[in-house]
Amino acid sequence: MKLLEQRIATDGVIKNGSIIKVDSFLNHQMDVNLYREIGEEFYRLFGNCGVTRILTIEASGIGIACVTAQFFDVPAVFAKKSKSRNIDGDMYTSSVESFTYGTTYQIMVAADYIKAGDKVLIIDDFLAKGNALLGLIDIVEKAGAEVAGCGIVIEKGFQEGGKILRSMGINLHSLAIIDSMDESGVVFRKQD
Amino acid sequence: MKLLEQRIATDGVIKNGSIIKVDSFLNHQMDVNLYREIGEEFYRLFGNCGVTRILTIEASGIGIACVTAQFFDVPAVFAKKSKSRNIDGDMYTSSVESFTYGTTYQIMVAADYIKAGDKVLIIDDFLAKGNALLGLIDIVEKAGAEVAGCGIVIEKGFQEGGKILRSMGINLHSLAIIDSMDESGVVFRKQD
């Protein structure tokens, strides 16, 4: 997605060679006009997959999932990372190892909000090692639902997540894939 | 907002007299069509306030803020609750006591994303004791910006947050105010 690649090149800030900060437009401050372009592109890519529900994970996936869900006209659901007092009843859970935080955490979705027969589009802002996405896929499968696809805004192509997911046969599209980056800039993978 | 009150009456689940679960449409599964109605109503209420930025807090405020920001055509920003490796640089912080979790946590916004001169609309899903909102107002003031208003989806009118904020002169609108509730149902405050 050209517009997104240009935005990453212009406003992304590279730290320590493997971290790219895009918090000026994607995951702290949120450019909702860009979000609409992202949602429209996800609809172009997954609009014919029979999606009945969009699933993401808190926190930075939520805004993208909501704006995208408007194009699909389906509900969005976010997996929660910790048990609050207000959640009870049956839940699907999975364990996720976080590269960013150096910890393992539980994610959970109330059983009412993913059902057998659902075709779930999983949306997230980043794909690196793929752990969060694998946890979300695990939850969809525990619910007896089907993964219609995974839509990622930025994939770090130099980490293994994309390769693992594609080798599993997941219908994965990343709007921008960074093959390499250093202080001088970002190299994107060519895509159709 | 009639549509919202009807939805709360139909799909809200009351627990222990003071907790109302609305996670089937508002803060776990997200009905983006309802979100659009909510965003449009916030625009009706605050559209003439010169809003330059929308501020919310993770996690359940994010989707509502993003959909609302589309009507205002301004960026949305969410305050983060814990320090991640990917945040650095100057930040505005405030302490918030959580009723739901029984803890005190820090919230933070990078200084780049709220500026002196900004007119900030603060959006959140719930208002109860008002602690999260007071923390967000504190951050706006630390940035030298102005609180244009606070837009809340559901206010628990039987808790003190709304009274405190209105007595401070905050331009607060809650789309539904619950004056009382018990196992038999919810009583909403009459509003224009």
Coordinates of C-alpha atoms in Angstrom, one line a residue:
Chain A
M1 CA 0.0 0.0 0.0
K2 CA 1.9 2.9 -1.4
L3 CA 0.3 5.6 0.8
L4 CA 1.3 3.7 3.9
E5 CA 4.8 3.0 2.8
Q6 CA 5.3 6.7 2.1
R7 CA 4.0 7.5 5.5
I8 CA 6.3 5.0 7.2
A9 CA 9.2 6.4 5.2
T10 CA 8.4 10.0 6.1
D11 CA 7.2 9.7 9.7
G12 CA 8.5 6.4 11.1
V13 CA 11.5 6.6 13.4
I14 CA 13.9 3.7 13.5
K15 CA 15.4 2.8 16.9
N16 CA 18.2 0.3 17.5
G17 CA 17.9 -1.2 14.0
S18 CA 14.8 -3.4 14.7
I19 CA 12.3 -1.1 16.3
I20 CA 10.3 1.3 14.1
K21 CA 8.2 3.9 16.0
V22 CA 5.1 4.8 14.1
D23 CA 3.3 6.3 17.1
S24 CA 2.8 9.7 15.3
F25 CA 0.1 8.1 13.1
L26 CA -0.6 4.5 13.9
N27 CA -0.4 3.4 17.5
H28 CA -0.5 6.3 19.9
Q29 CA -1.7 9.2 17.9
M30 CA -4.1 7.8 15.3
D31 CA -4.6 9.3 11.9
V32 CA -8.2 8.3 11.2
N33 CA -8.0 9.3 7.6
L34 CA -5.1 6.9 7.1
Y35 CA -7.1 4.4 9.1
R36 CA -9.9 4.7 6.6
E37 CA -7.5 4.1 3.7
I38 CA -6.2 1.0 5.6
G39 CA -9.8 -0.3 6.2
E40 CA -10.7 0.2 2.6
E41 CA -7.6 -1.7 1.5
F42 CA -8.4 -4.6 3.9
Y43 CA -11.8 -4.7 2.4
R44 CA -10.3 -4.9 -1.1
L45 CA -8.1 -7.8 0.1
F46 CA -10.6 -9.7 2.2
G47 CA -14.0 -8.4 1.1
N48 CA -14.9 -11.7 -0.8
C49 CA -13.9 -14.0 2.1
G50 CA -17.4 -14.1 3.8
V51 CA -16.1 -12.3 6.9
T52 CA -18.6 -12.3 9.8
R53 CA -16.5 -10.9 12.5
I54 CA -13.2 -9.0 13.0
L55 CA -10.9 -9.9 15.9
T56 CA -8.0 -7.9 17.2
I57 CA -6.1 -7.5 20.4
E58 CA -5.9 -4.6 22.8
A59 CA -4.7 -1.9 22.6
S60 CA -3.3 -0.6 19.3
G61 CA -5.3 -3.0 17.1
I62 CA -8.7 -1.7 18.3
G63 CA -9.0 1.5 16.4
I64 CA -7.9 -0.1 13.1
A65 CA -10.3 -3.0 13.7
C66 CA -13.2 -0.6 14.3
V67 CA -12.6 1.5 11.3
T68 CA -12.1 -1.6 9.2
A69 CA -15.3 -3.2 10.5
Q70 CA -17.3 -0.3 9.1
F71 CA -16.3 -1.4 5.6
F72 CA -17.3 -5.0 6.3
D73 CA -20.4 -4.1 8.3
V74 CA -19.6 -6.7 10.9
P75 CA -18.9 -6.5 14.6
A76 CA -15.3 -6.1 15.9
V77 CA -14.1 -7.9 19.0
F78 CA -10.9 -7.2 20.9
A79 CA -9.1 -9.9 22.9
K80 CA -8.3 -8.6 26.4
K81 CA -4.9 -9.0 28.0
S82 CA -5.8 -9.3 31.6
K83 CA -8.8 -10.5 33.7
S84 CA -10.9 -7.6 34.9
R85 CA -13.7 -7.9 37.5
N86 CA -16.3 -7.2 34.8
I87 CA -15.4 -10.2 32.7
D88 CA -16.9 -13.5 33.8
G89 CA -18.6 -16.5 32.2
D90 CA -17.1 -18.7 29.5
M91 CA -14.0 -17.5 27.8
Y92 CA -11.4 -18.7 25.3
T93 CA -7.9 -18.0 26.3
S94 CA -4.4 -18.4 24.9
S95 CA -0.8 -17.5 26.1
V96 CA 1.2 -15.0 24.2
E97 CA 4.9 -14.2 24.6
S98 CA 5.6 -10.5 24.2
F99 CA 8.7 -9.4 22.5
T100 CA 8.0 -5.8 23.2
Y101 CA 7.5 -6.2 27.0
G102 CA 9.6 -9.3 27.6
T103 CA 6.8 -11.2 29.3
T104 CA 4.2 -13.8 28.7
Y105 CA 0.5 -12.8 29.1
Q106 CA -2.9 -14.4 28.7
I107 CA -5.3 -13.2 26.1
M108 CA -9.1 -13.9 26.3
V109 CA -12.3 -13.5 24.4
A110 CA -15.7 -14.2 25.9
A111 CA -17.2 -17.3 24.3
D112 CA -20.3 -15.3 23.3
Y113 CA -18.4 -13.2 20.8
I114 CA -16.9 -15.9 18.6
K115 CA -19.1 -18.7 17.5
A116 CA -18.7 -21.9 15.5
G117 CA -19.4 -21.0 11.9
D118 CA -17.9 -17.5 12.2
K119 CA -15.4 -16.5 9.5
V120 CA -13.0 -14.3 11.4
L121 CA -10.7 -11.6 10.0
I122 CA -7.9 -11.0 12.4
I123 CA -6.5 -7.5 12.3
D124 CA -3.4 -6.1 14.0
D125 CA -1.0 -3.2 13.6
F126 CA 2.3 -5.2 13.7
L127 CA 3.5 -8.6 12.8
A128 CA 7.0 -9.5 14.0
K129 CA 7.5 -12.9 15.6
G130 CA 3.8 -13.7 15.2
N131 CA 3.1 -14.6 18.8
A132 CA 0.0 -12.4 19.2
L133 CA -1.4 -13.6 15.9
L134 CA -0.8 -17.2 16.8
G135 CA -2.7 -16.6 20.1
L136 CA -5.6 -15.1 18.2
I137 CA -5.7 -17.9 15.7
D138 CA -5.7 -20.4 18.6
I139 CA -8.7 -18.6 20.1
V140 CA -10.6 -18.7 16.8
E141 CA -9.9 -22.4 16.5
K142 CA -11.0 -23.1 20.1
A143 CA -14.3 -21.4 19.3
G144 CA -14.8 -23.8 16.4
A145 CA -14.7 -20.8 14.0
E146 CA -12.6 -20.3 10.9
V147 CA -9.8 -17.8 10.2
A148 CA -10.9 -16.0 7.0
G149 CA -7.6 -14.1 7.0
C150 CA -5.1 -12.0 8.8
G151 CA -4.7 -8.3 7.9
I152 CA -1.6 -6.6 9.2
V153 CA -0.6 -3.0 8.8
I154 CA 3.2 -3.4 9.1
E155 CA 5.0 -6.7 8.9
K156 CA 8.7 -6.9 9.9
G157 CA 9.7 -9.1 7.0
F158 CA 13.1 -9.8 8.6
Q159 CA 11.5 -11.5 11.6
E160 CA 9.9 -15.0 11.3
G161 CA 6.2 -14.3 12.0
G162 CA 5.1 -13.9 8.4
K163 CA 7.0 -17.0 7.2
I164 CA 5.5 -19.1 10.0
L165 CA 1.9 -18.0 9.3
R166 CA 2.2 -18.3 5.5
S167 CA 3.6 -21.8 5.9
M168 CA 0.5 -22.7 7.9
G169 CA -1.6 -21.7 5.0
I170 CA -3.1 -18.6 6.6
N171 CA -4.5 -16.0 4.2
L172 CA -2.2 -13.3 5.4
H173 CA -1.8 -9.8 3.8
S174 CA 0.4 -7.1 5.2
L175 CA -0.1 -3.7 3.8
A176 CA 3.6 -2.9 4.2
I177 CA 6.4 -5.4 4.6
I178 CA 9.7 -4.1 5.9
D179 CA 12.5 -6.3 4.6
S180 CA 15.3 -4.3 6.2
M181 CA 15.9 -1.1 7.9
D182 CA 18.7 0.9 9.4
E183 CA 19.3 4.5 10.4
S184 CA 19.4 5.5 6.7
G185 CA 15.9 4.2 5.9
V186 CA 13.5 1.4 5.2
V187 CA 13.4 -1.2 2.4
F188 CA 9.9 -2.4 1.6
R189 CA 9.1 -5.8 0.0
K190 CA 7.6 -5.4 -3.5
Q191 CA 3.9 -6.6 -3.5
D192 CA 1.1 -6.6 -6.0
Chain B
M1 CA -29.6 9.3 23.2
K2 CA -32.6 7.1 22.8
L3 CA -31.0 4.4 20.7
L4 CA -28.3 3.9 23.2
E5 CA -30.7 3.8 26.2
Q6 CA -32.7 1.2 24.4
R7 CA -29.6 -0.8 23.7
I8 CA -28.5 -0.7 27.3
A9 CA -32.0 -1.7 28.5
T10 CA -32.1 -4.6 26.1
D11 CA -28.5 -5.9 26.1
G12 CA -26.9 -4.6 29.3
V13 CA -26.5 -7.1 32.1
I14 CA -26.6 -5.8 35.7
K15 CA -24.3 -7.4 38.2
N16 CA -24.2 -6.8 42.0
G17 CA -26.4 -3.7 41.7
S18 CA -23.6 -1.3 40.6
I19 CA -21.9 -3.0 37.6
I20 CA -23.5 -3.0 34.2
K21 CA -22.0 -5.2 31.6
V22 CA -22.3 -3.8 28.1
D23 CA -19.6 -5.9 26.6
S24 CA -21.9 -7.4 23.9
F25 CA -21.9 -4.0 22.1
L26 CA -19.6 -1.4 23.7
N27 CA -16.4 -2.6 25.3
H28 CA -15.5 -6.1 24.2
Q29 CA -17.6 -6.8 21.2
M30 CA -18.0 -3.5 19.4
D31 CA -21.1 -2.7 17.4
V32 CA -19.5 -0.3 14.9
N33 CA -22.9 0.8 13.6
L34 CA -23.8 2.0 17.1
Y35 CA -20.3 3.5 17.3
R36 CA -21.2 5.6 14.3
E37 CA -24.4 6.8 15.9
I38 CA -22.4 7.7 19.0
G39 CA -19.8 9.5 17.0
E40 CA -22.4 11.5 15.2
E41 CA -24.1 12.4 18.4
F42 CA -20.8 13.6 19.9
Y43 CA -20.3 15.7 16.8
R44 CA -23.8 17.2 17.3
L45 CA -22.9 18.1 20.9
F46 CA -19.3 19.3 20.5
G47 CA -19.0 20.1 16.7
N48 CA -19.0 23.8 17.4
C49 CA -16.3 23.7 20.1
G50 CA -13.3 24.1 17.8
V51 CA -12.0 20.6 18.6
T52 CA -8.5 20.0 17.2
R53 CA -7.8 16.6 18.8
I54 CA -9.6 13.7 20.5
L55 CA -8.1 12.1 23.6
T56 CA -9.1 8.8 25.2
I57 CA -7.6 6.1 27.3
E58 CA -6.8 2.5 26.5
A59 CA -8.4 0.1 25.9
S60 CA -12.2 0.4 25.5
G61 CA -12.2 4.2 24.7
I62 CA -10.0 3.7 21.6
G63 CA -12.6 2.4 19.1
I64 CA -15.2 5.0 20.1
A65 CA -12.6 7.8 19.9
C66 CA -11.5 6.6 16.4
V67 CA -15.0 6.4 15.0
T68 CA -15.9 9.8 16.6
A69 CA -12.7 11.4 15.2
Q70 CA -13.9 10.6 11.7
F71 CA -16.8 13.1 12.2
F72 CA -14.5 15.8 13.5
D73 CA -11.7 15.1 11.0
V74 CA -9.0 15.4 13.7
P75 CA -6.5 12.9 15.0
A76 CA -7.3 10.7 18.0
V77 CA -4.7 10.0 20.7
F78 CA -5.0 7.4 23.4
A79 CA -3.3 7.6 26.8
K80 CA -1.3 4.5 27.6
K81 CA -1.5 2.8 30.9
S82 CA 2.0 1.3 31.2
K83 CA 5.4 2.1 30.0
S84 CA 6.5 0.0 27.0
R85 CA 9.9 -0.2 25.5
N86 CA 8.7 1.7 22.4
I87 CA 7.8 4.8 24.3
D88 CA 10.5 7.3 25.1
G89 CA 11.0 11.0 24.9
D90 CA 9.0 13.6 26.7
M91 CA 5.7 12.5 28.2
Y92 CA 2.9 13.9 30.2
T93 CA 1.8 11.6 33.0
S94 CA -0.9 11.4 35.6
S95 CA -2.0 8.9 38.3
V96 CA -5.4 7.2 38.2
E97 CA -7.0 5.1 40.8
S98 CA -9.0 2.3 39.2
F99 CA -12.3 1.2 40.8
T100 CA -12.6 -1.8 38.4
Y101 CA -9.2 -3.2 39.1
G102 CA -8.6 -1.9 42.7
T103 CA -5.2 -0.4 41.8
T104 CA -3.5 2.9 41.0
Y105 CA -1.8 3.2 37.6
Q106 CA 0.0 5.8 35.6
I107 CA -1.4 7.1 32.3
M108 CA 0.9 8.9 29.8
V109 CA 0.7 10.7 26.5
A110 CA 3.8 11.6 24.5
A111 CA 4.3 15.4 24.5
D112 CA 4.3 15.5 20.7
Y113 CA 0.7 14.6 20.5
I114 CA -0.9 17.3 22.7
K115 CA 0.2 20.8 22.2
A116 CA -0.4 24.2 23.7
G117 CA -3.3 25.7 21.8
D118 CA -5.0 22.4 21.2
K119 CA -8.7 22.1 22.0
V120 CA -9.1 18.6 23.2
L121 CA -12.3 16.6 23.3
I122 CA -11.9 13.8 25.8
I123 CA -13.9 10.6 25.0
D124 CA -14.5 7.6 27.2
D125 CA -17.0 4.7 27.4
F126 CA -17.8 5.0 31.1
L127 CA -17.9 7.7 33.8
A128 CA -18.3 6.5 37.4
K129 CA -16.0 8.1 40.1
G130 CA -14.3 10.2 37.4
N131 CA -10.7 9.3 38.2
A132 CA -9.7 8.4 34.6
L133 CA -11.3 11.6 33.3
L134 CA -9.6 13.7 35.9
G135 CA -6.3 12.1 34.9
L136 CA -6.9 12.9 31.2
I137 CA -7.9 16.5 32.1
D138 CA -4.7 16.8 34.2
I139 CA -2.6 15.7 31.1
V140 CA -4.4 18.2 28.8
E141 CA -3.6 21.0 31.3
K142 CA 0.0 19.9 31.7
A143 CA 0.3 20.2 28.0
G144 CA -1.0 23.8 28.1
A145 CA -3.9 22.7 26.0
E146 CA -7.6 23.3 26.6
V147 CA -10.4 20.8 27.4
A148 CA -13.0 21.6 24.8
G149 CA -15.3 19.0 26.4
C150 CA -15.8 15.5 27.7
G151 CA -18.0 13.1 25.9
I152 CA -19.0 9.9 27.8
V153 CA -21.1 7.1 26.5
I154 CA -22.5 5.8 29.8
E155 CA -22.4 7.8 33.0
K156 CA -23.3 6.1 36.3
G157 CA -25.3 9.0 37.7
F158 CA -25.4 7.5 41.2
Q159 CA -21.6 7.8 41.5
E160 CA -19.9 11.1 42.1
G161 CA -17.8 11.6 38.9
G162 CA -20.3 13.6 36.9
K163 CA -21.1 15.9 39.8
I164 CA -17.4 16.6 40.4
L165 CA -16.7 17.3 36.7
R166 CA -19.7 19.5 36.2
S167 CA -18.9 21.5 39.4
M168 CA -15.4 22.1 37.8
G169 CA -17.1 23.8 34.9
I170 CA -16.2 21.0 32.4
N171 CA -18.4 20.9 29.3
L172 CA -19.5 17.3 30.0
H173 CA -22.1 15.4 28.0
S174 CA -23.0 11.8 28.7
L175 CA -25.1 10.0 26.1
A176 CA -26.9 7.9 28.7
I177 CA -26.9 8.6 32.4
I178 CA -28.0 5.8 34.7
D179 CA -29.6 7.2 37.8
S180 CA -30.3 3.9 39.4
M181 CA -30.3 0.2 38.5
D182 CA -31.2 -3.1 40.1
E183 CA -32.0 -6.6 38.9
S184 CA -35.3 -5.3 37.5
G185 CA -33.8 -2.7 35.2
V186 CA -32.2 0.6 34.6
V187 CA -33.6 4.2 35.3
F188 CA -32.1 6.8 33.0
R189 CA -31.9 10.5 33.7
K190 CA -34.0 12.6 31.4
Q191 CA -31.9 14.8 29.1
D192 CA -32.6 17.2 26.2

